[in-house]
Structure formats: C-alpha cells, structure tokens
C-alpha cells in the first residue's frame, strides 16, 4: 500500500514529505494506522547519524494508532485495536526474561539497524529501499509496520489515542526512570535536571511516588512554572549561579535521588555532587558525543556510597507499564497531555523548530490531521 511519510534523507537537513510503499505485514508483524506520533530528540540524532541508521529512512518511534492488519501468527492484537508502539526486543535473552526488555541483548540491532532481522526492509520509494523498523516501528507516516512484541493494546478513545504515542518512549523514560529504575520511595527527595518532556514526566512520576521534595533544575521560565504546577516543590534556574549550592540550600545533606536528562557532562557532575550519602543518580540524557566521558573522584564515590544507574526507556516492560500510565492519566494523576502540542505531520520541520525554541515541550505529529 501507499502512504505519506516524513523522510530523513540527509543529516542536519529538513525532513521531506513523500509517498512510500509499505509491504503487507509478514508473519509476526502488525500494520498500524498511525493517528499520532511524538517527536523525540532521538529521531533527530538518528537523522544526524549519531545513531548511524542508513538514509533515506522513515524515523519516528512514539507512534499510536489503530491496528489495520496483522501478519500470520499474531495473536496479541487484531484489526481495530487501539495500540501504542514501543521499542523492539527479542523476547528470549536474559534481560527480556527478567521483564527488562530495554536492556535486551539485541536492542541496537532490533531498534537502530533500519532493517528486519533478515536484512530486508518493508518500505520503499519507487522501488528504492528505505530504512524501516526504527524502534520496531518507523512511525513518521500514515501507516507503520510494527512487531507483535512492541505493540501494546490500550483502552483509549480516539482523542486520547492521538497523543498517547510519547508514552512509548520519552514519557515512559521520565516517569519510569523515577517509578521503576530509581523506584523512589514515599518521603524521599529528588533533584531532576532538565525540564523537557523526559524531565517533566519524571516530575509527575516523583509526585506519584510520593517524594517529599522534588527539585527541578531548568533554565526556561515557562518550564519551571509548568513543573511547579505539576507538583515540583522547588525549582532552580541554572542561570542564577551555583546549582549545587542552590540544592544544598534546600537540602543541606543533598538529595536521595538525582535524575539527569541533558546528557551534558558538567550537568552530570553537578547531579552526582548533589547526592546525599548512598544517593542514586539515574542517567537518561544522550551525551553530546559517542566518546563523552566523566571525571569522577573515586574516593568520594566510595566514601559516600554514591551509585550511578544508566537508564533506557525507564525500565519499561511496555505491556505492564504503558497501560499503568494510561490508567493513572484517567485517574487524573498523570496529566502528560499538558506537555503536548499537536501539528500535522507535513509540518514536522516547523514542529522541530518550535520544540527547539521551547515553544512547546512535546510535539505530536498527526499523519491524518485531526481524523482518527
Ligand atoms: Zn532480548
Ligand atoms: Zn525517544
């Protein structure tokens, strides 16, 4: 079938809107009519070849939509089901067996290679292959081919479904990072570095966990204000000077947990230095370069029992955590919709610019416009 898609053709260049051919789903695959797809920083670093997926490619990895057709052997979903698309995993390695599929042994090959396991791609333009299967979905398009393992059935009406895609990556990374990876107990204290979609989702996760002190460090005033309205107890503007001193003025012993979303080495070091004894630092921010390194004082690390935890996708197991977040949203406890602004898919470049300017926190692209 044919579908309109946003194509990444060159690093650092605009996406182009083109018509692609999509194969009918093979065994184990699911064809999804995409009604909304979030725009994530990872899409841009893939376009720019920090993740070296061959171009041209259909990126997009925060899709949500309606199952259109299923391939042979698929039993988890059927046509008409409302689904959120998450990342891909193998289902039979040690970490998958532990319900930690984001640390799957085959995660890079399954999510970044741009092809199926047999080397084929389900997408083409005028007979020329186009990279697909980005995070098992490539959902910057009217339709996407996903795998049975990475579609999650959700109970959501059409309006909610349109904005649910970010639960499959950025939102679960922030919320799950706090709720699952760090597992902050009630009454604990946390500092969250960065008030983008991941950091603000972490703020909501910290409120759900019952954290007593929730400090957000973020330079943009509107985002600090949003964090306070979502339940942060304190905000720090790094433009005001020494962030570590500002955190110690709130909590002289430091924080039990720190959650770093920017990936910048200096911010990671500040986050580590803000920890209380036996504090735990969670890292989700993509570093500026593949060879970025940290300078850590080992004696201090050991003396204070500081712990550092690299986190992928908030330790989400998809099938358990995404429905849990939808249920929390329905209960009014997880208002992630306040982060979202929608754009038609053909305005993807305008959406990227708006997100870069800080005009919106999380852009969600609508391939079919307002229609479900
Ligand atoms: Zn696996
Ligand atoms: Zn993402």
CSV table of C-alpha atoms and ligand atoms in Angstrom, one decimal:
chain,number,residue,atom,x,y,z
A,1,UNK,CA,0.0,0.0,0.0
A,2,UNK,CA,1.0,3.6,-0.4
A,3,UNK,CA,1.3,6.1,2.5
A,4,UNK,CA,2.5,9.7,3.1
A,5,UNK,CA,5.7,9.7,5.3
A,6,UNK,CA,8.3,12.2,6.5
A,7,UNK,CA,11.7,11.0,5.1
A,8,UNK,CA,15.1,11.7,6.6
A,9,UNK,CA,17.4,12.0,3.5
A,10,UNK,CA,20.4,14.0,4.8
A,11,UNK,CA,21.9,14.7,8.2
A,12,UNK,CA,21.0,18.1,9.6
A,13,UNK,CA,18.5,18.7,6.8
A,14,UNK,CA,14.8,19.1,6.8
A,15,UNK,CA,12.6,16.1,6.6
A,16,UNK,CA,10.8,15.7,3.2
A,17,UNK,CA,7.2,14.6,2.8
A,18,UNK,CA,7.0,11.8,0.3
A,19,UNK,CA,4.9,8.8,-0.7
A,20,UNK,CA,6.2,5.4,0.4
A,21,UNK,CA,5.2,1.9,-0.4
A,22,UNK,CA,4.6,-0.4,2.6
A,23,UNK,CA,4.6,-4.2,2.3
A,24,UNK,CA,1.7,-6.2,3.7
A,25,UNK,CA,2.6,-7.4,7.2
A,26,UNK,CA,4.7,-10.6,7.3
A,27,UNK,CA,4.5,-13.3,10.0
A,28,UNK,CA,4.7,-11.7,13.4
A,29,UNK,CA,4.1,-8.1,12.1
A,30,UNK,CA,1.3,-5.7,12.6
A,31,UNK,CA,0.3,-2.9,10.3
A,32,UNK,CA,-0.9,0.2,12.3
A,33,UNK,CA,-2.8,3.2,11.0
A,34,UNK,CA,-0.8,5.9,12.9
A,35,UNK,CA,-3.1,8.6,14.4
A,36,UNK,CA,-0.3,10.4,16.3
A,37,UNK,CA,3.4,10.2,16.7
A,38,UNK,CA,5.6,12.1,19.1
A,39,UNK,CA,8.8,13.9,18.1
A,40,UNK,CA,11.7,12.8,20.2
A,41,UNK,CA,15.3,14.0,20.4
A,42,UNK,CA,16.4,10.5,19.4
A,43,UNK,CA,14.7,11.0,16.0
A,44,UNK,CA,16.9,14.0,15.3
A,45,UNK,CA,20.2,12.3,16.4
A,46,UNK,CA,19.3,9.4,14.1
A,47,UNK,CA,18.7,11.7,11.2
A,48,UNK,CA,22.0,13.4,12.1
A,49,UNK,CA,23.8,10.0,12.2
A,50,UNK,CA,24.8,10.0,15.9
A,51,UNK,CA,22.8,6.7,15.5
A,52,UNK,CA,24.1,5.6,12.1
A,53,UNK,CA,20.9,4.2,10.6
A,54,UNK,CA,21.3,4.2,6.7
A,55,UNK,CA,19.5,7.1,5.0
A,56,UNK,CA,16.9,7.6,3.5
A,57,UNK,CA,14.9,6.4,6.4
A,58,UNK,CA,11.5,6.7,8.0
A,59,UNK,CA,12.1,7.5,11.6
A,60,UNK,CA,9.5,8.1,14.3
A,61,UNK,CA,9.3,5.9,17.4
A,62,UNK,CA,6.5,7.3,19.5
A,63,UNK,CA,3.6,6.1,17.4
A,64,UNK,CA,0.0,5.4,18.5
A,65,UNK,CA,-2.8,4.2,16.3
A,66,UNK,CA,-5.3,1.6,15.2
A,67,UNK,CA,-4.4,-1.9,14.0
A,68,UNK,CA,-5.2,-2.2,10.3
A,69,UNK,CA,-4.0,-5.7,9.6
A,70,UNK,CA,-1.9,-8.4,11.2
A,71,UNK,CA,0.5,-11.0,9.7
A,72,UNK,CA,0.4,-14.7,10.2
A,73,UNK,CA,0.7,-16.0,13.8
A,74,UNK,CA,-0.1,-12.7,15.5
A,75,UNK,CA,-2.5,-13.3,18.4
A,76,UNK,CA,-1.8,-10.3,20.7
A,77,UNK,CA,-3.9,-7.7,18.7
A,78,UNK,CA,-6.4,-7.7,15.9
A,79,UNK,CA,-7.7,-5.2,13.5
A,80,UNK,CA,-9.5,-2.3,15.2
A,81,UNK,CA,-7.5,-2.5,18.4
A,82,UNK,CA,-6.1,0.8,19.7
A,83,UNK,CA,-2.3,0.5,20.3
A,84,UNK,CA,0.8,2.4,21.5
A,85,UNK,CA,4.0,1.4,19.8
A,86,UNK,CA,7.1,0.9,21.9
A,87,UNK,CA,10.7,-0.3,21.3
A,88,UNK,CA,11.6,-3.7,20.0
A,89,UNK,CA,13.2,-6.6,21.9
A,90,UNK,CA,14.0,-10.2,21.2
A,91,UNK,CA,11.9,-11.9,23.9
A,92,UNK,CA,14.3,-14.6,24.8
A,93,UNK,CA,17.5,-13.3,26.3
A,94,UNK,CA,18.4,-13.0,30.0
A,95,UNK,CA,17.1,-9.4,30.4
A,96,UNK,CA,14.0,-10.0,28.3
A,97,UNK,CA,13.3,-13.0,30.6
A,98,UNK,CA,13.6,-10.6,33.6
A,99,UNK,CA,11.0,-8.2,32.1
A,100,UNK,CA,13.7,-5.7,31.4
A,101,UNK,CA,13.4,-5.6,27.5
A,102,UNK,CA,15.0,-2.2,27.1
A,103,UNK,CA,18.3,-3.9,28.1
A,104,UNK,CA,17.7,-6.7,25.5
A,105,UNK,CA,21.0,-8.2,24.2
A,106,UNK,CA,19.8,-7.4,20.7
A,107,UNK,CA,18.4,-3.9,21.4
A,108,UNK,CA,20.7,-2.0,19.0
A,109,UNK,CA,20.2,-4.3,16.1
A,110,UNK,CA,16.4,-4.5,16.6
A,111,UNK,CA,15.9,-0.8,17.0
A,112,UNK,CA,18.6,1.1,15.1
A,113,UNK,CA,19.6,-1.2,12.1
A,114,UNK,CA,16.9,0.1,9.8
A,115,UNK,CA,16.1,-3.4,8.6
A,116,UNK,CA,14.3,-6.6,9.8
A,117,UNK,CA,16.4,-9.4,11.3
A,118,UNK,CA,16.7,-11.0,7.8
A,119,UNK,CA,18.1,-7.8,6.4
A,120,UNK,CA,15.0,-6.8,4.4
A,121,UNK,CA,13.0,-3.6,4.8
A,122,UNK,CA,9.2,-3.3,4.4
A,123,UNK,CA,9.4,0.3,3.0
A,124,UNK,CA,10.5,1.7,-0.4
A,125,UNK,CA,10.1,4.7,-2.7
A,126,UNK,CA,9.7,3.9,-6.4
A,127,UNK,CA,11.4,0.5,-5.8
A,128,UNK,CA,14.4,2.0,-3.9
A,129,UNK,CA,14.7,0.5,-0.3
A,130,UNK,CA,14.1,2.9,2.6
A,131,UNK,CA,15.3,2.1,6.1
A,132,UNK,CA,12.5,1.0,8.4
A,133,UNK,CA,11.9,-0.7,11.7
A,134,UNK,CA,13.3,2.3,13.7
A,135,UNK,CA,12.5,1.2,17.2
A,136,UNK,CA,10.5,-1.5,15.6
A,137,UNK,CA,8.0,0.9,14.0
A,138,UNK,CA,9.2,3.9,11.8
A,139,UNK,CA,6.0,5.8,12.6
A,140,UNK,CA,6.5,9.2,10.9
A,141,UNK,CA,3.9,8.0,8.4
A,142,UNK,CA,0.3,7.4,7.8
A,143,UNK,CA,0.9,3.6,8.4
A,144,UNK,CA,3.7,1.7,10.1
A,145,UNK,CA,4.8,-1.9,10.3
A,146,UNK,CA,5.5,-2.9,13.9
A,147,UNK,CA,6.3,-6.2,15.6
A,148,UNK,CA,3.8,-8.1,17.8
A,149,UNK,CA,6.1,-7.7,20.8
A,150,UNK,CA,6.2,-3.9,20.6
A,151,UNK,CA,2.5,-3.1,20.2
A,152,UNK,CA,0.6,-2.5,23.4
A,153,UNK,CA,-3.2,-2.5,23.4
A,154,UNK,CA,-4.6,0.4,25.3
A,155,UNK,CA,-8.1,1.5,26.5
A,156,UNK,CA,-8.3,5.0,24.9
A,157,UNK,CA,-10.8,6.9,22.8
A,158,UNK,CA,-9.7,8.5,19.5
A,159,UNK,CA,-8.9,11.9,21.1
A,160,UNK,CA,-6.7,10.4,23.8
A,161,UNK,CA,-5.1,7.8,21.4
A,162,UNK,CA,-3.8,10.7,19.2
A,163,UNK,CA,-1.5,11.9,22.0
A,164,UNK,CA,-0.6,8.6,23.6
A,165,UNK,CA,2.4,7.8,21.4
A,166,UNK,CA,5.0,9.6,23.6
A,167,UNK,CA,4.2,7.0,26.4
A,168,UNK,CA,6.2,4.6,24.2
A,169,UNK,CA,9.5,6.5,24.7
A,170,UNK,CA,10.0,10.0,26.2
A,171,UNK,CA,7.2,9.9,28.7
A,172,UNK,CA,7.9,6.4,30.0
A,173,UNK,CA,11.6,7.2,30.1
A,174,UNK,CA,10.9,10.1,32.6
A,175,UNK,CA,8.1,8.5,34.6
A,176,UNK,CA,9.6,5.0,34.5
A,177,UNK,CA,13.0,6.3,35.4
A,178,UNK,CA,11.6,7.6,38.7
A,179,UNK,CA,8.9,5.0,39.3
A,180,UNK,CA,10.8,1.9,38.2
A,181,UNK,CA,14.5,2.4,37.7
A,182,UNK,CA,15.1,4.6,40.7
A,183,UNK,CA,12.0,3.3,42.5
A,184,UNK,CA,12.0,6.4,44.7
A,185,UNK,CA,10.1,5.6,48.0
A,186,UNK,CA,7.5,7.8,49.5
A,187,UNK,CA,9.1,10.6,51.5
A,188,UNK,CA,12.3,10.6,49.6
A,189,UNK,CA,14.0,13.6,47.9
A,190,UNK,CA,14.9,14.0,44.3
A,191,UNK,CA,16.5,16.6,42.0
A,192,UNK,CA,15.6,16.4,38.3
A,193,UNK,CA,18.0,18.1,35.8
A,194,UNK,CA,16.2,19.3,32.7
A,195,UNK,CA,12.5,20.3,32.2
A,196,UNK,CA,11.9,18.8,28.8
A,197,UNK,CA,9.4,16.1,28.2
A,198,UNK,CA,11.5,13.5,30.0
A,199,UNK,CA,12.3,15.7,33.0
A,200,UNK,CA,8.7,16.9,33.4
A,201,UNK,CA,7.5,13.3,33.1
A,202,UNK,CA,9.9,12.5,35.9
A,203,UNK,CA,8.4,15.3,38.0
A,204,UNK,CA,4.9,13.6,37.5
A,205,UNK,CA,6.5,10.2,38.4
A,206,UNK,CA,8.0,11.7,41.5
A,207,UNK,CA,4.6,13.1,42.6
A,208,UNK,CA,3.0,9.6,42.0
A,209,UNK,CA,5.8,8.0,44.2
A,210,UNK,CA,5.1,10.5,47.0
A,211,UNK,CA,8.5,12.1,47.0
A,212,UNK,CA,8.6,14.8,49.8
A,213,UNK,CA,11.0,17.2,47.9
A,214,UNK,CA,11.0,17.4,44.1
A,215,UNK,CA,13.5,20.0,42.8
A,216,UNK,CA,13.6,20.8,39.0
A,217,UNK,CA,16.7,22.4,37.5
A,218,UNK,CA,15.8,24.1,34.2
A,219,UNK,CA,16.8,27.4,32.5
A,220,UNK,CA,13.4,28.1,30.8
A,221,UNK,CA,11.0,30.0,33.0
A,222,UNK,CA,7.8,28.6,31.4
A,223,UNK,CA,9.1,25.0,32.0
A,224,UNK,CA,9.9,25.8,35.6
A,225,UNK,CA,6.4,27.2,36.1
A,226,UNK,CA,4.9,24.1,34.5
A,227,UNK,CA,7.0,21.9,36.8
A,228,UNK,CA,5.6,23.7,39.9
A,229,UNK,CA,2.0,23.3,38.6
A,230,UNK,CA,2.7,19.6,38.1
A,231,UNK,CA,3.9,19.2,41.7
A,232,UNK,CA,7.6,20.1,41.9
A,233,UNK,CA,8.2,21.6,45.3
A,234,UNK,CA,11.2,23.7,44.3
A,235,UNK,CA,12.8,25.0,41.0
A,236,UNK,CA,16.3,26.1,40.3
A,237,UNK,CA,17.4,28.4,37.4
A,238,UNK,CA,20.9,27.4,36.5
A,239,UNK,CA,21.3,30.9,35.2
A,240,UNK,CA,21.3,32.1,38.8
A,241,UNK,CA,24.7,30.6,39.6
A,242,UNK,CA,25.9,27.6,41.5
A,243,UNK,CA,23.2,24.8,41.1
A,244,UNK,CA,24.9,22.6,43.7
A,245,UNK,CA,24.8,25.3,46.3
A,246,UNK,CA,21.1,26.1,45.5
A,247,UNK,CA,20.2,22.4,46.0
A,248,UNK,CA,22.2,22.3,49.3
A,249,UNK,CA,20.4,25.4,50.5
A,250,UNK,CA,17.1,23.4,50.1
A,251,UNK,CA,18.5,20.1,51.5
A,252,UNK,CA,21.8,20.6,53.3
A,253,UNK,CA,22.6,16.8,53.2
A,254,UNK,CA,21.9,16.6,49.5
A,255,UNK,CA,19.2,14.6,47.7
A,256,UNK,CA,18.4,10.9,47.9
A,257,UNK,CA,18.0,10.7,44.1
A,258,UNK,CA,19.1,12.7,41.1
A,259,UNK,CA,17.8,12.2,37.6
A,260,UNK,CA,19.8,13.7,34.7
A,261,UNK,CA,18.2,14.3,31.3
A,262,UNK,CA,20.5,16.6,29.5
A,263,UNK,CA,23.5,14.3,28.9
A,264,UNK,CA,25.9,17.2,29.3
A,265,UNK,CA,29.0,16.1,31.3
A,266,UNK,CA,29.1,19.2,33.5
A,267,UNK,CA,25.5,18.7,34.5
A,268,UNK,CA,26.0,15.0,35.2
A,269,UNK,CA,28.9,16.0,37.5
A,270,UNK,CA,26.7,18.6,39.3
A,271,UNK,CA,24.0,16.0,39.7
A,272,UNK,CA,26.4,13.5,41.2
A,273,UNK,CA,27.7,16.2,43.6
A,274,UNK,CA,24.2,17.0,44.7
A,275,UNK,CA,23.6,13.5,46.1
A,276,UNK,CA,23.3,12.7,49.8
A,277,UNK,CA,25.2,9.7,51.3
A,278,UNK,CA,24.2,6.5,49.4
A,279,UNK,CA,22.3,8.6,46.9
A,280,UNK,CA,21.5,7.2,43.5
A,281,UNK,CA,22.0,9.1,40.2
A,282,UNK,CA,19.9,8.0,37.2
A,283,UNK,CA,21.2,9.0,33.7
A,284,UNK,CA,19.0,9.1,30.7
A,285,UNK,CA,20.4,12.1,28.7
A,286,UNK,CA,22.1,11.2,25.4
A,287,UNK,CA,25.7,12.6,25.7
A,288,UNK,CA,26.9,15.2,23.2
A,289,UNK,CA,29.4,12.8,21.6
A,290,UNK,CA,29.6,9.0,21.4
A,291,UNK,CA,33.0,9.2,23.3
A,292,UNK,CA,31.8,11.6,26.1
A,293,UNK,CA,33.4,10.7,29.4
A,294,UNK,CA,33.0,11.8,33.0
A,295,UNK,CA,35.6,12.8,35.6
A,296,UNK,CA,34.7,11.1,38.9
A,297,UNK,CA,36.5,11.3,42.2
A,298,UNK,CA,36.6,7.6,43.1
A,299,UNK,CA,37.5,8.2,46.7
A,300,UNK,CA,34.4,10.4,47.1
A,301,UNK,CA,32.2,7.9,45.2
A,302,UNK,CA,33.2,5.1,47.6
A,303,UNK,CA,33.3,7.1,50.8
A,304,UNK,CA,29.7,8.4,50.3
A,305,UNK,CA,28.4,5.2,48.7
A,306,UNK,CA,27.1,7.1,45.7
A,307,UNK,CA,25.5,5.0,42.9
A,308,UNK,CA,25.1,5.7,39.2
A,309,UNK,CA,22.5,4.0,37.1
A,310,UNK,CA,22.3,4.3,33.3
A,311,UNK,CA,18.7,4.0,32.2
A,312,UNK,CA,17.0,3.1,29.0
A,313,UNK,CA,13.2,3.6,28.5
A,314,UNK,CA,12.6,3.9,32.2
A,315,UNK,CA,13.0,0.1,32.7
A,316,UNK,CA,9.5,-0.2,31.0
A,317,UNK,CA,8.2,-3.6,30.1
A,318,UNK,CA,5.7,-1.9,27.7
A,319,UNK,CA,2.8,-4.3,28.3
A,320,UNK,CA,2.6,-3.6,32.0
A,321,UNK,CA,3.8,0.0,32.3
A,322,UNK,CA,2.1,1.7,29.4
A,323,UNK,CA,-1.5,0.6,30.5
A,324,UNK,CA,-0.5,1.6,34.1
A,325,UNK,CA,0.4,5.1,32.8
A,326,UNK,CA,-2.9,5.3,30.9
A,327,UNK,CA,-4.8,4.3,34.0
A,328,UNK,CA,-3.0,6.9,36.1
A,329,UNK,CA,-3.9,9.5,33.4
A,330,UNK,CA,-7.6,8.5,33.5
A,331,UNK,CA,-7.5,8.9,37.3
A,332,UNK,CA,-6.2,12.5,36.9
A,333,UNK,CA,-2.8,11.6,38.4
A,334,UNK,CA,-0.6,11.7,35.3
A,335,UNK,CA,-1.5,14.8,33.2
A,336,UNK,CA,1.1,14.3,30.5
A,337,UNK,CA,-1.4,15.9,28.0
A,338,UNK,CA,-0.3,19.3,29.4
A,339,UNK,CA,3.1,18.8,27.8
A,340,UNK,CA,1.7,18.1,24.3
A,341,UNK,CA,1.1,20.3,21.3
A,342,UNK,CA,-0.1,18.8,18.0
A,343,UNK,CA,1.0,19.5,14.5
A,344,UNK,CA,0.0,17.9,11.1
A,345,UNK,CA,2.8,15.5,10.0
A,346,UNK,CA,3.6,17.7,7.0
A,347,UNK,CA,4.6,20.5,9.4
A,348,UNK,CA,7.3,18.3,11.0
A,349,UNK,CA,10.1,20.8,10.3
A,350,UNK,CA,8.0,23.6,11.9
A,351,UNK,CA,7.4,21.3,14.9
A,352,UNK,CA,11.1,20.6,15.3
A,353,UNK,CA,11.8,24.4,15.3
A,354,UNK,CA,9.0,25.1,17.8
A,355,UNK,CA,10.4,22.4,20.1
A,356,UNK,CA,13.9,23.7,19.8
A,357,UNK,CA,12.7,27.3,20.6
A,358,UNK,CA,11.0,25.9,23.7
A,359,UNK,CA,7.6,27.0,22.4
A,360,UNK,CA,6.2,23.5,23.1
A,361,UNK,CA,7.5,20.7,25.4
A,362,UNK,CA,6.4,17.7,23.3
A,363,UNK,CA,5.3,17.9,19.7
A,364,UNK,CA,2.9,15.2,18.5
A,365,UNK,CA,2.5,14.9,14.7
A,366,UNK,CA,-0.9,13.9,13.2
A,367,UNK,CA,-0.4,12.0,9.9
A,368,UNK,CA,-4.1,12.1,9.1
A,369,UNK,CA,-4.7,15.5,10.6
A,370,UNK,CA,-7.5,15.7,13.2
A,371,UNK,CA,-9.1,12.5,11.8
A,372,UNK,CA,-8.6,9.3,13.7
B,1,LIG,ZN1,16.1,-9.8,24.5
B,2,LIG,ZN1,12.6,8.6,22.2
